[in-house]
Amino acid sequence: MAIGYATYFLKSSLIQDRLIVSLTSLLVLLTLFSQVGDTLPKTSYVKMIDDWFLFTIVLLLFIILSHMFIDISNERILIISKGDNKTSKYIPTAAQVHKILRYILVPGVFVVFSLIFWLIMVYQP
């Protein structure tokens, strides 16, 4: 999870490297999920470890999609800035979106989920 999050700190121009590292960490996480699921007893309900793995897989998938969005929006801003038509709409740059994802959104979602997860773990009968 930390390696996937660390890809936000690579330069925006290194989109291939960011995607390769994120996808590799996602594949490793999927392998771990599969191996852990095989060693646990089969039950009809969802276990807490399943919730944890599902959350981390979805978060890494979001990281990968956000990298692609940042790259696409960076190209779109360049195309818009080349045109003669100046509009007064505020369009956040790819760097601004990248900073919001890096410092606010992804860590915030991770902290909130972790707090809820561990509160449930501690207070579950």
mmCIF file of C-alpha atoms in Angstrom:
data_model
loop_
_atom_site.group_PDB
_atom_site.id
_atom_site.type_symbol
_atom_site.label_atom_id
_atom_site.label_comp_id
_atom_site.label_asym_id
_atom_site.label_seq_id
_atom_site.Cartn_x
_atom_site.Cartn_y
_atom_site.Cartn_z
ATOM 1 C CA MET A 1 0.000 0.000 0.000
ATOM 2 C CA ALA A 2 2.802 2.388 0.883
ATOM 3 C CA ILE A 3 4.596 1.692 -2.382
ATOM 4 C CA GLY A 4 1.447 2.416 -4.366
ATOM 5 C CA TYR A 5 0.944 5.661 -2.448
ATOM 6 C CA ALA A 6 4.598 6.613 -2.937
ATOM 7 C CA THR A 7 3.985 6.841 -6.675
ATOM 8 C CA TYR A 8 2.267 10.182 -6.034
ATOM 9 C CA PHE A 9 5.684 11.577 -5.122
ATOM 10 C CA LEU A 10 7.268 10.754 -8.479
ATOM 11 C CA LYS A 11 7.414 13.452 -11.140
ATOM 12 C CA SER A 12 4.253 13.884 -13.177
ATOM 13 C CA SER A 13 6.223 13.372 -16.377
ATOM 14 C CA LEU A 14 7.102 9.801 -15.322
ATOM 15 C CA ILE A 15 3.614 8.445 -16.005
ATOM 16 C CA GLN A 16 4.875 5.066 -17.228
ATOM 17 C CA ASP A 17 6.968 4.508 -14.124
ATOM 18 C CA ARG A 18 4.127 5.569 -11.849
ATOM 19 C CA LEU A 19 1.698 3.213 -13.561
ATOM 20 C CA ILE A 20 4.123 0.281 -13.618
ATOM 21 C CA VAL A 21 4.883 0.575 -9.903
ATOM 22 C CA SER A 22 1.198 1.001 -9.014
ATOM 23 C CA LEU A 23 0.121 -1.957 -11.146
ATOM 24 C CA THR A 24 2.895 -4.141 -9.733
ATOM 25 C CA SER A 25 1.880 -3.319 -6.171
ATOM 26 C CA LEU A 26 -1.746 -4.089 -7.075
ATOM 27 C CA LEU A 27 -0.761 -7.463 -8.516
ATOM 28 C CA VAL A 28 1.284 -8.291 -5.410
ATOM 29 C CA LEU A 29 -1.662 -7.342 -3.213
ATOM 30 C CA LEU A 30 -4.012 -9.519 -5.281
ATOM 31 C CA THR A 31 -1.600 -12.444 -4.901
ATOM 32 C CA LEU A 32 -1.441 -11.930 -1.137
ATOM 33 C CA PHE A 33 -5.230 -11.771 -0.988
ATOM 34 C CA SER A 34 -5.491 -15.029 -2.897
ATOM 35 C CA GLN A 35 -2.925 -16.809 -0.702
ATOM 36 C CA VAL A 36 -4.425 -15.585 2.548
ATOM 37 C CA GLY A 37 -7.913 -16.523 1.373
ATOM 38 C CA ASP A 38 -6.753 -20.059 0.606
ATOM 39 C CA THR A 39 -5.238 -20.564 4.059
ATOM 40 C CA LEU A 40 -8.239 -19.311 6.056
ATOM 41 C CA PRO A 41 -11.216 -21.530 6.768
ATOM 42 C CA LYS A 42 -14.144 -21.231 4.393
ATOM 43 C CA THR A 43 -17.067 -19.365 5.953
ATOM 44 C CA SER A 44 -20.347 -17.996 4.658
ATOM 45 C CA TYR A 45 -19.671 -14.496 5.990
ATOM 46 C CA VAL A 46 -17.109 -11.879 5.047
ATOM 47 C CA LYS A 47 -14.109 -11.754 7.353
ATOM 48 C CA MET A 48 -12.378 -8.555 8.450
ATOM 49 C CA ILE A 49 -9.237 -9.490 6.504
ATOM 50 C CA ASP A 50 -11.396 -9.631 3.372
ATOM 51 C CA ASP A 51 -12.641 -6.110 4.098
ATOM 52 C CA TRP A 52 -9.067 -4.882 4.563
ATOM 53 C CA PHE A 53 -7.849 -6.438 1.323
ATOM 54 C CA LEU A 54 -10.879 -5.204 -0.607
ATOM 55 C CA PHE A 55 -10.303 -1.661 0.638
ATOM 56 C CA THR A 56 -6.598 -1.681 -0.240
ATOM 57 C CA ILE A 57 -7.301 -3.144 -3.686
ATOM 58 C CA VAL A 58 -9.934 -0.478 -4.391
ATOM 59 C CA LEU A 59 -7.625 2.271 -3.096
ATOM 60 C CA LEU A 60 -4.742 1.082 -5.297
ATOM 61 C CA LEU A 61 -7.111 0.913 -8.255
ATOM 62 C CA PHE A 62 -8.145 4.502 -7.477
ATOM 63 C CA ILE A 63 -4.473 5.520 -7.376
ATOM 64 C CA ILE A 64 -3.904 3.978 -10.802
ATOM 65 C CA LEU A 65 -6.979 5.672 -12.255
ATOM 66 C CA SER A 66 -5.974 9.010 -10.743
ATOM 67 C CA HIS A 67 -2.537 8.741 -12.363
ATOM 68 C CA MET A 68 -4.221 8.229 -15.716
ATOM 69 C CA PHE A 69 -6.630 11.129 -15.052
ATOM 70 C CA ILE A 70 -3.757 13.452 -14.137
ATOM 71 C CA ASP A 71 -1.931 12.548 -17.333
ATOM 72 C CA ILE A 72 -5.040 13.022 -19.505
ATOM 73 C CA SER A 73 -6.014 16.287 -17.814
ATOM 74 C CA ASN A 74 -2.467 17.599 -18.222
ATOM 75 C CA GLU A 75 -2.725 17.040 -21.986
ATOM 76 C CA ARG A 76 -6.205 18.601 -22.059
ATOM 77 C CA ILE A 77 -5.022 21.758 -20.263
ATOM 78 C CA LEU A 78 -2.223 22.107 -22.796
ATOM 79 C CA ILE A 79 -4.736 21.849 -25.649
ATOM 80 C CA ILE A 80 -7.079 24.379 -24.027
ATOM 81 C CA SER A 81 -4.244 26.829 -23.378
ATOM 82 C CA LYS A 82 -3.177 26.700 -27.042
ATOM 83 C CA GLY A 83 -6.593 27.899 -28.242
ATOM 84 C CA ASP A 84 -7.437 31.565 -28.804
ATOM 85 C CA ASN A 85 -10.742 31.331 -26.940
ATOM 86 C CA LYS A 86 -10.113 32.516 -23.350
ATOM 87 C CA THR A 87 -12.833 31.516 -20.928
ATOM 88 C CA SER A 88 -13.279 32.692 -17.351
ATOM 89 C CA LYS A 89 -13.887 29.170 -16.024
ATOM 90 C CA TYR A 90 -11.529 27.956 -13.337
ATOM 91 C CA ILE A 91 -9.913 24.700 -14.373
ATOM 92 C CA PRO A 92 -7.564 23.210 -11.797
ATOM 93 C CA THR A 93 -4.243 22.198 -13.221
ATOM 94 C CA ALA A 94 -3.006 18.635 -13.100
ATOM 95 C CA ALA A 95 -0.426 19.650 -10.501
ATOM 96 C CA GLN A 96 -3.142 21.035 -8.221
ATOM 97 C CA VAL A 97 -5.218 17.883 -8.543
ATOM 98 C CA HIS A 98 -2.093 15.829 -7.907
ATOM 99 C CA LYS A 99 -1.364 17.762 -4.682
ATOM 100 C CA ILE A 100 -4.944 17.370 -3.447
ATOM 101 C CA LEU A 101 -4.814 13.620 -4.065
ATOM 102 C CA ARG A 102 -1.341 13.290 -2.561
ATOM 103 C CA TYR A 103 -1.797 15.277 0.627
ATOM 104 C CA ILE A 104 -5.539 15.286 1.389
ATOM 105 C CA LEU A 105 -7.766 12.748 -0.337
ATOM 106 C CA VAL A 106 -5.849 9.458 -0.318
ATOM 107 C CA PRO A 107 -4.319 9.830 3.176
ATOM 108 C CA GLY A 108 -7.673 11.053 4.533
ATOM 109 C CA VAL A 109 -9.587 8.094 3.128
ATOM 110 C CA PHE A 110 -6.936 5.699 4.446
ATOM 111 C CA VAL A 111 -6.982 7.200 7.954
ATOM 112 C CA VAL A 112 -10.788 7.220 8.162
ATOM 113 C CA PHE A 113 -11.023 3.617 6.983
ATOM 114 C CA SER A 114 -8.264 2.516 9.366
ATOM 115 C CA LEU A 115 -9.954 4.172 12.333
ATOM 116 C CA ILE A 116 -13.316 2.582 11.530
ATOM 117 C CA PHE A 117 -11.711 -0.791 10.821
ATOM 118 C CA TRP A 118 -9.755 -0.905 14.073
ATOM 119 C CA LEU A 119 -12.658 0.405 16.147
ATOM 120 C CA ILE A 120 -14.778 -2.426 14.803
ATOM 121 C CA MET A 121 -11.964 -4.908 15.461
ATOM 122 C CA VAL A 122 -11.481 -3.785 19.063
ATOM 123 C CA TYR A 123 -15.140 -3.496 20.028
ATOM 124 C CA GLN A 124 -16.456 -6.532 18.159
ATOM 125 C CA PRO A 125 -17.790 -9.191 20.562
#
